[in-house]
Coordinates of C-alpha atoms in Angstrom, one line a residue:
Chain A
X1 CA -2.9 -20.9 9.8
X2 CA 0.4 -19.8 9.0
X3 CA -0.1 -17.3 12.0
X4 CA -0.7 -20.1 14.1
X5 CA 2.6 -22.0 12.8
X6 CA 4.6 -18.7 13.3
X7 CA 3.3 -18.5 17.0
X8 CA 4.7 -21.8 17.8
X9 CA 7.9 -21.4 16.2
X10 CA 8.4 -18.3 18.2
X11 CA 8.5 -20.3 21.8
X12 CA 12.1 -21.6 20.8
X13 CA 11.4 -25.4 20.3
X14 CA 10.3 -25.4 16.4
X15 CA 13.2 -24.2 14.1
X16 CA 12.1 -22.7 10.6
X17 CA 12.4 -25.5 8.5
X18 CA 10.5 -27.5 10.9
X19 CA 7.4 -24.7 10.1
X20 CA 7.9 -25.1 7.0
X21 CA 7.5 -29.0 7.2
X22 CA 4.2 -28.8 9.0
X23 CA 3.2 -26.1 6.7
X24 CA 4.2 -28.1 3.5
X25 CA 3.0 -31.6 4.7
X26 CA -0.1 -30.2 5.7
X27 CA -1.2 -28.5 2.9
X28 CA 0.2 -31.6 0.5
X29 CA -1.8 -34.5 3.2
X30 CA -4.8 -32.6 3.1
X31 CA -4.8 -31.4 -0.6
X32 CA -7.9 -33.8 -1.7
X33 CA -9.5 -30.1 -1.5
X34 CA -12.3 -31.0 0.6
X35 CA -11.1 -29.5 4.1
X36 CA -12.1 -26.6 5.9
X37 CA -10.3 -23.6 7.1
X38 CA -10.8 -25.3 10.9
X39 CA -9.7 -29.2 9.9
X40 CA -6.5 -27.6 8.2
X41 CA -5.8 -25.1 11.1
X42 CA -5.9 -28.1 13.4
X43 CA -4.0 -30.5 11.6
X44 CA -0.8 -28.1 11.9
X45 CA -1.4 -27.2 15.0
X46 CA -1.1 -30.5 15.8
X47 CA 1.8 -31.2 13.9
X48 CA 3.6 -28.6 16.0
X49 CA 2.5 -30.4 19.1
X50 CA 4.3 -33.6 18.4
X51 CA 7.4 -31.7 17.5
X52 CA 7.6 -29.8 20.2
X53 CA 7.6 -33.0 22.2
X54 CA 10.2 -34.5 19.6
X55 CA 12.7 -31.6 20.0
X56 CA 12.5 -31.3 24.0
X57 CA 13.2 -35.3 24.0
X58 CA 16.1 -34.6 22.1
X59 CA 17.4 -31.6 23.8
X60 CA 17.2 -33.1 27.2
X61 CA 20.5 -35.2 28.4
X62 CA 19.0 -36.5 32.0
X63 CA 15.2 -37.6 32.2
X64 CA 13.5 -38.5 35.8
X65 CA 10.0 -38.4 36.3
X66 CA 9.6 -34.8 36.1
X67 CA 10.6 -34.3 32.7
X68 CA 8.5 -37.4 30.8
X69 CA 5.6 -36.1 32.6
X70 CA 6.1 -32.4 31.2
X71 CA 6.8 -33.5 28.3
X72 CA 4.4 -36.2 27.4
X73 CA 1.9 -34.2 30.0
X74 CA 1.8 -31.5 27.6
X75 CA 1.4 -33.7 24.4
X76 CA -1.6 -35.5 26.3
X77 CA -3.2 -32.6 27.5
X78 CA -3.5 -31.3 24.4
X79 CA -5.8 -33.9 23.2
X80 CA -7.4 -33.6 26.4
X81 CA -8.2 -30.0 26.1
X82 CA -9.4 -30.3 22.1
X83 CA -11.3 -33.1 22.5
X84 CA -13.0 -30.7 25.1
X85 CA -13.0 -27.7 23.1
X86 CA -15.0 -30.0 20.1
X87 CA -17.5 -31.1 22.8
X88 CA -18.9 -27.1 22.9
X89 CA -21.8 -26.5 20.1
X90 CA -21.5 -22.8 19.7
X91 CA -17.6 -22.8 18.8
X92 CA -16.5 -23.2 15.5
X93 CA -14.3 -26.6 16.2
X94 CA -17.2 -28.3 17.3
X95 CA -16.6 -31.7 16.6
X96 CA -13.7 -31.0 14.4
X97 CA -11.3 -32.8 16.5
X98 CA -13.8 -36.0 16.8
X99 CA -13.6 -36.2 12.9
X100 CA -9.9 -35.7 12.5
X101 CA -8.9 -38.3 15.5
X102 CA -11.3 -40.8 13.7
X103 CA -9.6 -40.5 10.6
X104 CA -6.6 -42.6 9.5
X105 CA -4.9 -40.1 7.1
X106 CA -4.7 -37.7 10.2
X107 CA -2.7 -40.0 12.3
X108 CA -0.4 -41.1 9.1
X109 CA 0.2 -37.5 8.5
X110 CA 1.3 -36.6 12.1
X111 CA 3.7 -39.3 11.8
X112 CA 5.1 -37.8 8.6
X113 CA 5.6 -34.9 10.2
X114 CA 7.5 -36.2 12.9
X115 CA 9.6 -38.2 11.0
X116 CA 10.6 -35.2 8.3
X117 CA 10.7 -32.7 11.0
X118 CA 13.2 -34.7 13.5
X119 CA 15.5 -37.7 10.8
X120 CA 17.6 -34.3 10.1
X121 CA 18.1 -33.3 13.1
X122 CA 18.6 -37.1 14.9
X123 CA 21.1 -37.2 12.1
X124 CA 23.1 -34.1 12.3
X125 CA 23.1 -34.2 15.9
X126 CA 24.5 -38.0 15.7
X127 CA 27.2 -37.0 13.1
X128 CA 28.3 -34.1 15.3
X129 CA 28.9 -36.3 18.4
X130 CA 30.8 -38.8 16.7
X131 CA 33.2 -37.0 14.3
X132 CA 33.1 -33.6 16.3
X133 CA 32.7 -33.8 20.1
X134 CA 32.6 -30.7 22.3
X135 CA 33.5 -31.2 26.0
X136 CA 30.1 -31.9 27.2
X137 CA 29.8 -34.7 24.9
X138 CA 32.8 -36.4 25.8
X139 CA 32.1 -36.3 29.4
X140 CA 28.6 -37.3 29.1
X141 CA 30.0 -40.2 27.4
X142 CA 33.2 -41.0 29.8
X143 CA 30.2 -41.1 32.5
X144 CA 28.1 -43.4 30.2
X145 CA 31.2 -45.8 29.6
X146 CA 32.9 -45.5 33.0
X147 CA 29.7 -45.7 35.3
X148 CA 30.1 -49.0 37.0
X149 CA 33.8 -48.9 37.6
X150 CA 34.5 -48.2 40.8
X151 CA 38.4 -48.3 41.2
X152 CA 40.4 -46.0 43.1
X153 CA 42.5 -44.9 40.4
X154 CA 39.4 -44.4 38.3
X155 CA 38.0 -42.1 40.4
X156 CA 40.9 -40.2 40.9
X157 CA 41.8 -39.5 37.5
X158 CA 38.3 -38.5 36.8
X159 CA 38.4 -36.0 39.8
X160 CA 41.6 -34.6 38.4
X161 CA 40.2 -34.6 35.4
X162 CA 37.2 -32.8 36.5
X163 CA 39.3 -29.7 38.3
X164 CA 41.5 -29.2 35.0
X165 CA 38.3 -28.9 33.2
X166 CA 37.2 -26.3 35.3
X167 CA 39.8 -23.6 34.8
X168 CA 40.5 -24.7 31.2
X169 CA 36.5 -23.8 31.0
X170 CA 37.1 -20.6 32.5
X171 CA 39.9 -19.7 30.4
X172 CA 38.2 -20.7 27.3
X173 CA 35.3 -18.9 28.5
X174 CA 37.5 -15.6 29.0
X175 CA 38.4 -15.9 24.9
X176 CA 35.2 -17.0 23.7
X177 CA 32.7 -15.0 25.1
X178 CA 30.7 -15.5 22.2
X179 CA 29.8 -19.4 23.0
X180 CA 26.5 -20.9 23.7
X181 CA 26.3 -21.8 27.3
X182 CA 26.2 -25.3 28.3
X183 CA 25.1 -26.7 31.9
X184 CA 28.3 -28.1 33.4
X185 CA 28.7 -31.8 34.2
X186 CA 31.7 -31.8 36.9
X187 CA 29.1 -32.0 40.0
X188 CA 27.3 -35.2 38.5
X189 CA 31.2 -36.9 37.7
X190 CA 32.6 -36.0 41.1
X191 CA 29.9 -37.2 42.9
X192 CA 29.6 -40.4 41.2
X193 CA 33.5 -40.8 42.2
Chain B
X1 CA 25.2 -31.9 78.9
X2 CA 27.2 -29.2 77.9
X3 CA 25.1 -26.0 77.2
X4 CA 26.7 -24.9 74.3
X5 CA 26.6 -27.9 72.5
X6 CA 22.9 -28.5 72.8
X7 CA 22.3 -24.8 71.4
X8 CA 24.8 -24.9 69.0
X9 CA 23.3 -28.2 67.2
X10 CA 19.6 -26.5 67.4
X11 CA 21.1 -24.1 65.3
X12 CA 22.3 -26.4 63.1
X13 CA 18.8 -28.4 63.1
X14 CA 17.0 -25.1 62.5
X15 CA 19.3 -23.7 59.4
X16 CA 19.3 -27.1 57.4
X17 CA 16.9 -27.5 54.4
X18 CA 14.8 -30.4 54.6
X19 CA 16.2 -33.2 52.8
X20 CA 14.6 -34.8 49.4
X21 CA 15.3 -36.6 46.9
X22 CA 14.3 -33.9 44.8
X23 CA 16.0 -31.2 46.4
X24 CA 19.0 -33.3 46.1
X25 CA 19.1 -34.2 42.6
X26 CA 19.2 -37.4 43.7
X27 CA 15.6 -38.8 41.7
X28 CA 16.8 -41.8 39.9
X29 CA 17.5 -40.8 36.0
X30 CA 18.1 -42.2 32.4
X31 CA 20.5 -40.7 30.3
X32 CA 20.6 -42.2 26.9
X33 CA 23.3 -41.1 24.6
X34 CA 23.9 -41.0 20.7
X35 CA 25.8 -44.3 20.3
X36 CA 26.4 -45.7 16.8
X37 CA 23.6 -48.5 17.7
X38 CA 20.9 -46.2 18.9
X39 CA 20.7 -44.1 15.9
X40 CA 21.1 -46.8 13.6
X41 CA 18.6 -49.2 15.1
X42 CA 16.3 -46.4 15.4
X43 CA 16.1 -45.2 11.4
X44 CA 16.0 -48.8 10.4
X45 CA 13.1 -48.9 12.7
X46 CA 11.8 -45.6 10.8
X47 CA 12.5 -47.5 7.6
X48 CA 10.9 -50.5 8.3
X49 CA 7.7 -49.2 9.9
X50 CA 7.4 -46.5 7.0
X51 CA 7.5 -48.8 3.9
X52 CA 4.6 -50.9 4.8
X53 CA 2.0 -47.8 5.8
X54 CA 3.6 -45.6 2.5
X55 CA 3.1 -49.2 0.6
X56 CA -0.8 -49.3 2.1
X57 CA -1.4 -45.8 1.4
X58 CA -0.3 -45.6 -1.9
X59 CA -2.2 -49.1 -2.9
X60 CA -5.4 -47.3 -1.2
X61 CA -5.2 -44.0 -3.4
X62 CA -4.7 -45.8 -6.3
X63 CA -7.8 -48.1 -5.7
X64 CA -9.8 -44.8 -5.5
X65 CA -11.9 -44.3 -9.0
X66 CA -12.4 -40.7 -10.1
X67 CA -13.9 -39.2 -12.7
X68 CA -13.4 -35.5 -13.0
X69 CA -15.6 -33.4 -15.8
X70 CA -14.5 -29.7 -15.7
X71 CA -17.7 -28.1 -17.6
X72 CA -17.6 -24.3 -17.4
X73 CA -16.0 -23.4 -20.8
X74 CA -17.8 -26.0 -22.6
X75 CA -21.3 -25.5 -21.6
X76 CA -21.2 -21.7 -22.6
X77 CA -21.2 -22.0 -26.1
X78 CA -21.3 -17.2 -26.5
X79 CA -18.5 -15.4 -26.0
X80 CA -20.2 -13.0 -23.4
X81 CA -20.1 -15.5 -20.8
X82 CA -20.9 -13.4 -18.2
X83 CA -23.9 -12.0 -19.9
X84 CA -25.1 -15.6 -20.6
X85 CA -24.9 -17.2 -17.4
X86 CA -26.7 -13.7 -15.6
X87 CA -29.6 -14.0 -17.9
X88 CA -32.5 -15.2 -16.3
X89 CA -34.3 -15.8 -19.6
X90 CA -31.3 -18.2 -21.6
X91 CA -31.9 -22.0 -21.5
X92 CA -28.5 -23.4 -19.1
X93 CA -29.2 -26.6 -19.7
X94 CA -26.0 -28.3 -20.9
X95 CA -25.7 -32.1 -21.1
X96 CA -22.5 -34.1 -20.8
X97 CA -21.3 -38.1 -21.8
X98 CA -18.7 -39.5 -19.5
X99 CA -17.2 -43.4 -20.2
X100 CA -16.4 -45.0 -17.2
X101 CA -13.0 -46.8 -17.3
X102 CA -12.9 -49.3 -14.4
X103 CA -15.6 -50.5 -12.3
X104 CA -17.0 -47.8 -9.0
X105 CA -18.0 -49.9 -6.3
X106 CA -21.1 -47.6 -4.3
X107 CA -21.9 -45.2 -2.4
X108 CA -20.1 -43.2 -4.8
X109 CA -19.5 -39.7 -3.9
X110 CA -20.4 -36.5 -6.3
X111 CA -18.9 -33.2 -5.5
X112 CA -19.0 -30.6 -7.5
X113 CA -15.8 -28.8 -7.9
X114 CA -14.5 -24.9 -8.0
X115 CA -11.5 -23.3 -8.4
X116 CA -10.1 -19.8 -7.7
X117 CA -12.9 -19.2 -5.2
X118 CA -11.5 -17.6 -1.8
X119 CA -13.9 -19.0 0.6
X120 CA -11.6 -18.5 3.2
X121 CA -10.9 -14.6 2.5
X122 CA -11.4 -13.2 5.6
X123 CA -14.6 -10.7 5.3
X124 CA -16.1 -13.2 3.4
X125 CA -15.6 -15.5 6.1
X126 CA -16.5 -13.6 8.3
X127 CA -19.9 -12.4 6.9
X128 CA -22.4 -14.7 8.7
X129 CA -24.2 -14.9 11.9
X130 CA -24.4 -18.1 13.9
X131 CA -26.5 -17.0 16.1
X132 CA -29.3 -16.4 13.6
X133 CA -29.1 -19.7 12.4
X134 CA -29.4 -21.3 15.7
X135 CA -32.1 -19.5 17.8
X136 CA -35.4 -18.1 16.9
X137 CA -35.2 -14.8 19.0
X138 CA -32.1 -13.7 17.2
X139 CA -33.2 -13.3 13.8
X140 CA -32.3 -9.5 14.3
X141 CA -28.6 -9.9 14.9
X142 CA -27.4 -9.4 10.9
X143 CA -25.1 -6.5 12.0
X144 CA -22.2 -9.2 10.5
X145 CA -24.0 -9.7 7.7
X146 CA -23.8 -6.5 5.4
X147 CA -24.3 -5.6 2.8
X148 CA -26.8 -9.3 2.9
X149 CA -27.7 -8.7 6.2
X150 CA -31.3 -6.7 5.3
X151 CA -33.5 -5.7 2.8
X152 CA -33.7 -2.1 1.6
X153 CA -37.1 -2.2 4.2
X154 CA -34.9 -2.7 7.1
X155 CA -36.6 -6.8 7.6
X156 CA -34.2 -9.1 8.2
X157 CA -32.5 -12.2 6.2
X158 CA -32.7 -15.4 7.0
X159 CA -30.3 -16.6 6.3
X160 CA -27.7 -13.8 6.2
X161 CA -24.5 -12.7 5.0
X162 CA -22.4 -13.5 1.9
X163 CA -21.6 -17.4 2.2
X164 CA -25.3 -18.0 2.2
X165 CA -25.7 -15.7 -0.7
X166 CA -23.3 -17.2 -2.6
X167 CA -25.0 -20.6 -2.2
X168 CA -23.9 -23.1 -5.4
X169 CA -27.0 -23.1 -8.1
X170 CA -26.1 -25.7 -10.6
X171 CA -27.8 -28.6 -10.4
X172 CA -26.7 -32.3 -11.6
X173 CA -29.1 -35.2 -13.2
X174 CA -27.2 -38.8 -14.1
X175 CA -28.4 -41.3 -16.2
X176 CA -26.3 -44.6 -16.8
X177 CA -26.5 -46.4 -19.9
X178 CA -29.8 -43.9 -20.6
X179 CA -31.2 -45.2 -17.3
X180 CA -32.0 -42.5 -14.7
X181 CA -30.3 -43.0 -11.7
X182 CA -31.3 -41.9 -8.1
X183 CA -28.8 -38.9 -6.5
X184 CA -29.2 -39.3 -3.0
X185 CA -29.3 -35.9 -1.6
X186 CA -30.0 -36.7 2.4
X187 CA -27.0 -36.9 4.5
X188 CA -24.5 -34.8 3.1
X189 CA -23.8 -32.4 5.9
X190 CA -22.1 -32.9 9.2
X191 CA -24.7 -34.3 11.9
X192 CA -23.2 -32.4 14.3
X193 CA -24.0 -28.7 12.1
X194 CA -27.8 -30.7 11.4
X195 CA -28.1 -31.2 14.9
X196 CA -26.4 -28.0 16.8
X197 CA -25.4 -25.4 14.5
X198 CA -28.4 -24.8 12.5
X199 CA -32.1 -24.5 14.1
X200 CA -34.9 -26.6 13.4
X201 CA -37.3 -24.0 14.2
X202 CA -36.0 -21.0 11.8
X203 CA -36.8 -20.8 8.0
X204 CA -35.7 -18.7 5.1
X205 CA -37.0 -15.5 4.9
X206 CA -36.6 -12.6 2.8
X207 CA -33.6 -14.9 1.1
X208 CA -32.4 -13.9 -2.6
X209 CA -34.8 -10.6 -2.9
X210 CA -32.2 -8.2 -3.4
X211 CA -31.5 -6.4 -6.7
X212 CA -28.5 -8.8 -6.5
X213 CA -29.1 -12.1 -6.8
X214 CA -25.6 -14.3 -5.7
X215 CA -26.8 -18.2 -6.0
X216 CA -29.4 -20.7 -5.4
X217 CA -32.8 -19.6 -3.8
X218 CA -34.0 -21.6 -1.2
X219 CA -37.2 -23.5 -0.5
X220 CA -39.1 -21.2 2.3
X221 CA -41.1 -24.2 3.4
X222 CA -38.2 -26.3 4.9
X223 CA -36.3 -25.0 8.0
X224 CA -32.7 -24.6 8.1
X225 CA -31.6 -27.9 9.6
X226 CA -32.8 -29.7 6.9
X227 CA -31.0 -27.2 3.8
X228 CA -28.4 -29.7 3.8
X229 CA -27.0 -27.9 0.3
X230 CA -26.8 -24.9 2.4
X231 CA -25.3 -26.4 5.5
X232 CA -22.4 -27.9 3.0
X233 CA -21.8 -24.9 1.3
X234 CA -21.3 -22.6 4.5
X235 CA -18.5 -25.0 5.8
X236 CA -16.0 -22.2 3.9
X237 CA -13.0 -23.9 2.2
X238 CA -9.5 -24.1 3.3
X239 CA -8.1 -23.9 0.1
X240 CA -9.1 -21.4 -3.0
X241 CA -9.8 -24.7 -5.6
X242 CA -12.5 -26.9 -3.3
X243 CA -14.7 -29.8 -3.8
X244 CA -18.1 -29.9 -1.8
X245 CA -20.3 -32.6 -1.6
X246 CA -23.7 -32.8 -3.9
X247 CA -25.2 -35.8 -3.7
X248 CA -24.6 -40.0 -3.7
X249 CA -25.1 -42.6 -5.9
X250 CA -26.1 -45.7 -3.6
X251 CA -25.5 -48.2 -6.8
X252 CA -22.3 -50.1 -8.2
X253 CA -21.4 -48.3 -11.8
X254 CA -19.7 -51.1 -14.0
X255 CA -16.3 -50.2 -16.0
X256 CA -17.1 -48.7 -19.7
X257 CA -20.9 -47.8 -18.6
X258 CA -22.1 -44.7 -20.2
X259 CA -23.1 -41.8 -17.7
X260 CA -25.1 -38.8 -19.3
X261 CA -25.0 -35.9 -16.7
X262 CA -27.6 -33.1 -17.2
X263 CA -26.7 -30.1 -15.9
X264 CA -28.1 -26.7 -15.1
X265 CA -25.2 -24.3 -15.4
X266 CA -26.3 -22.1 -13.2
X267 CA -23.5 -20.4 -11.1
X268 CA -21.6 -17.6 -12.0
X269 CA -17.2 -18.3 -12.2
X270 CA -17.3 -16.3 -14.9
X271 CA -16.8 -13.0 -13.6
X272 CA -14.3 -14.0 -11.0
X273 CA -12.1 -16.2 -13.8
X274 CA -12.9 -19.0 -11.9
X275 CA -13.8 -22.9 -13.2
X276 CA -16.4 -25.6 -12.2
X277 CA -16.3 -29.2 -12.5
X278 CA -18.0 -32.2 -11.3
X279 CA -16.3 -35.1 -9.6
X280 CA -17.3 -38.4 -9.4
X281 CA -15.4 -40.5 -7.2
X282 CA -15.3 -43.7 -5.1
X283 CA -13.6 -44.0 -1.2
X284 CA -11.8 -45.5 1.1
X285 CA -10.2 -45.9 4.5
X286 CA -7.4 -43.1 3.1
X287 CA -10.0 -40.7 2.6
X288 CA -9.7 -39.3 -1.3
X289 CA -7.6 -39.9 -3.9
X290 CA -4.2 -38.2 -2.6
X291 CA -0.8 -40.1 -3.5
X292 CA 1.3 -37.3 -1.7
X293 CA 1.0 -39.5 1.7
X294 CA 2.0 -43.0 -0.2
X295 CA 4.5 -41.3 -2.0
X296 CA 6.2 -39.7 0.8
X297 CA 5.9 -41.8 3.4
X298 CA 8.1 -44.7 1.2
X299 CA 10.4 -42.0 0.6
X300 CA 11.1 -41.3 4.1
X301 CA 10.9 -45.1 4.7
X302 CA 13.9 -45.3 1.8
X303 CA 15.7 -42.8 2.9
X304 CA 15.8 -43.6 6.8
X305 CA 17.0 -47.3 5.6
X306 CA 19.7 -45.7 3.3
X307 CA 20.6 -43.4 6.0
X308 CA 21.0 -46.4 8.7
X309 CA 23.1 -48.7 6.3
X310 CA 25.4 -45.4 5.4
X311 CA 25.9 -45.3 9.1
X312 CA 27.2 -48.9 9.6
X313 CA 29.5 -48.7 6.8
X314 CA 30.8 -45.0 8.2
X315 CA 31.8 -47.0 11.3
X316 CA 34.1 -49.2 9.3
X317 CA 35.5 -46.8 6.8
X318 CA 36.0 -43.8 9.0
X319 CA 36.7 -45.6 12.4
X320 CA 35.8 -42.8 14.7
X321 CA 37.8 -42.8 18.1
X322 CA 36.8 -44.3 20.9
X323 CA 34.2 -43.3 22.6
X324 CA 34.4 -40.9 25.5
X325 CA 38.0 -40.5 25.0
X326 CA 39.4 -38.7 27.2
X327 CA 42.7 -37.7 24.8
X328 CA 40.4 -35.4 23.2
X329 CA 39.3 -33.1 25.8
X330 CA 40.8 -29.1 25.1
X331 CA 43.4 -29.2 28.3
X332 CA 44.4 -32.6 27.2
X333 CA 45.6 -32.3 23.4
X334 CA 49.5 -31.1 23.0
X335 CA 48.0 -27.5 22.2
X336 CA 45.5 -26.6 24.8
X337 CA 45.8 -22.8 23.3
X338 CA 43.3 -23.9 20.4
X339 CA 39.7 -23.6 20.6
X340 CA 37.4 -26.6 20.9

């Protein structure tokens, strides 16, 4: 199981300690001793089903259509495709996810997992916005608050803005090469001006 | 018209990408940010959503009643245990008295109980073949099986491999308040393995005639469908200290009843340091008796409440700047120079 935990860590989406929280909840939800090697494995995997979808919500600054249907695409068709996979006698998960689904304390425990695996992060991120901004975050939030004005002076300063930005990021960028990359925003505020 | 014009703008027609929104980035688009009321609305909502359920679980586990008898050292009264319990001559009869403190409200459930067994080690796992218990014509295929996959003959076993060798022996008789009482033994395996995994056409065969004898011995007469003990015992564990399902009592047991429990210590922890118990226990919608669920989830609930409440007074004490402030940006402060 813990191979299986590792594997989905590994795609980028699942940080350590949010293994370790499917791992730990797992094993202490499902402690009553009377599971299987099968209801245990898909309990976790599970677990790093919903957040994988948690973390990608997070991450994502613009949502259309594509992206809730990728996201919540993927959540559904797992269900879909185990559901399907427990339908097949000669597997081992036959009917395993029937049972689990059925069950309340599978349901409560995926929402444990969830909510242990994502508060820190929420929080974190929410304290870094507010008390320590990088540039994206301020100009995601000057679009947010300035969106619906539409004055001439408004959209001039913003333009201005926008072409400082620019060569101060590539100055920056020539000292820090080190730095995480970040999309840009300066297409999306120019052409809203 | 001018030549050149109408060639020149078929050009143009002819290089341009066709338009979408799409293409464009132009699909219509929601992009929530994290204000101050977002994040604190949404741990309240954590908060207030997680109380009630850990409140609910918790009150469920605790309604569970469960008796648990651990009876391996006592019921081995020499000190070569080993050479006790592998005796096929020694009387294992051992009888225990349990009080029962509040009242069990039927069907209630008896498991019996072992610790420090490995079912999921991985040969041992591994050591079975499904498709002899399913179909007929496959009784040959035991090459997963060894070293229980034949007998020194070469003939096959039905069933094979070690699970099934290992099958629990000890056997549990309850009397309340000197009464007998009726185990009901039907009914404890998965329909689905009754039904799909295990044939109704294929008996025992061959079973338990080794030098080696490993656990029960099954009745040749009944086909494999119906070994319900067998069919529990060979859903291998998750964990190494497990609890399988022996039987059910269909009746109500009243609070300070006496139960007398005869058993036949049959099963061998002894020389793996392992331990054996039996569990009585009553259910509900939570499943067993498990406060980790209860006891977590009001934790989170606490916490996420404390959280949202430290937020709103960080708002007033701190008094962040305004949001989206443009002041702040790198080229703006008074020494662009400095890093962000």
């Amino acid at each position: 199981m813990m191979f299986l935990i590792n594997q989905y860590r590994q795609n980028g989406k699942i940080k350590p300690n949010q293994a370790l929280v499917v791992f730990l909840t797992t094993i202490c939800a499902y402690s009553d001793e009377k599971s299987e090697i099968e209801e245990l494995s898909m309990v976790a995997l599970s677990g790093c089903i919903w957040l994988q979808a948690f973390v990608v919500t997070l991450d994502t600054n613009s949502f259309t259509y594509p992206q809730i249907i990728l996201i919540w695409g993927n959540f559904i068709a797992f269900y879909m495709i185990n559901l399907i996979v427990s339908a097949v006698p000669t597997l081992q998960m036959y009917t395993i996810m029937f049972r689990l689904c059925s069950q309340p304390s599978y349901w409560i425990t995926m929402g444990l997992i969830v909510a242990v695996g994502m508060g820190p992060v929420l929080a974190l991120r929410y304290f870094r916005n507010m008390f320590r901004p990088n540039a994206i975050n301020i100009l995601q939030q000057i679009e947010q608050s300035n969106g619906h004005t539409h004055t001439t002076r408004n959209m001039e300063s913003r333009i201005i803005s926008a072409g400082s930005y620019l060569t101060h990021l590539l100055a920056d960028s020539r000292r820090n090469r080190g730095a995480t990359y970040q999309p840009l925003l300066s297409d999306s505020v120019a052409s809203d001006g | 018209m001018d030549p050149l014009e109408s060639e020149g703008g078929s050009q143009k027609s002819n290089n341009k990408p066709k338009y979408s929104k799409f293409t464009q980035q132009e699909l219509p688009a929601c992009k929530p940010l994290l204000t101050p009321g977002i994040v604190v609305a949404t741990f309240l909502l954590i908060g207030i959503i997680f109380v009630p359920i850990g409140l609910a679980s918790l009150s469920a586990s605790q309604e569970i009643v469960e008796l648990v008898d651990r009876y391996d050292t006592n019921c081995v009264s020499t000190l070569d245990k080993v050479g006790f319990i592998q005796n096929t001559d020694t009387d294992k009869t051992c009888t225990r008295t349990l009080t029962v403190p509040k009242h069990m409200k039927s069907p209630i459930q008896i498991y019996y109980q072992i610790g420090d067994f490995y079912q999921n080690h991985r040969r041992y796992v591994k050591s079975r073949s499904d498709k002899q218990l399913r179909y007929k014509n496959a009784v040959h295929l035991t090459k997963d099986c060894d070293p229980e996959g034949n007998t020194v003959d070469g003939a096959p076993i039905i069933p094979c491999g070690l699970i099934a060798w290992s099958l629990f022996n000890d056997t549990y008789t309850i009397s309340v308040n000197k009464k007998a009482i009726e185990v009901n033994k039907k009914d404890i395996a998965w329909k689905s393995d009754k039904t799909d995994k295990f044939g109704s056409d294929i008996y025992p065969s061959n079973f338990q005639k080794g030098s080696l004898i490993g656990g029960a011995k099954l009745n040749e007469s009944i086909p494999l469908s119906e070994q319900e003990d067998l069919i529990v015992w060979m859903r291998t564990a998750a964990l190494p200290t497990f609890r399988k399902l022996y039987g059910r009592i269909e009746t109500d047991i009243m609070a300070n009843d006496q139960l007398t429990v005869v058993i036949q210590n049959n099963y061998n922890t002894y020389s793996f340091g392992g331990s054996k118990a039996l569990v009585l226990s009553t259910t509900s919608w939570i499943g067993g008796k498990n406060n980790f669920i209860g006891v977590a989830y009001l934790t989170i609930g606490g916490l996420c409440i404390f959280l949202a409440v430290g937020f709103v007074v960080l708002l007033y004490m701190v008094k962040p700047r305004t949001l989206g402030d443009p002041s702040y940006l790198s080229w703006n402060r008074d020494t662009p120079d400095r890093p962000n």
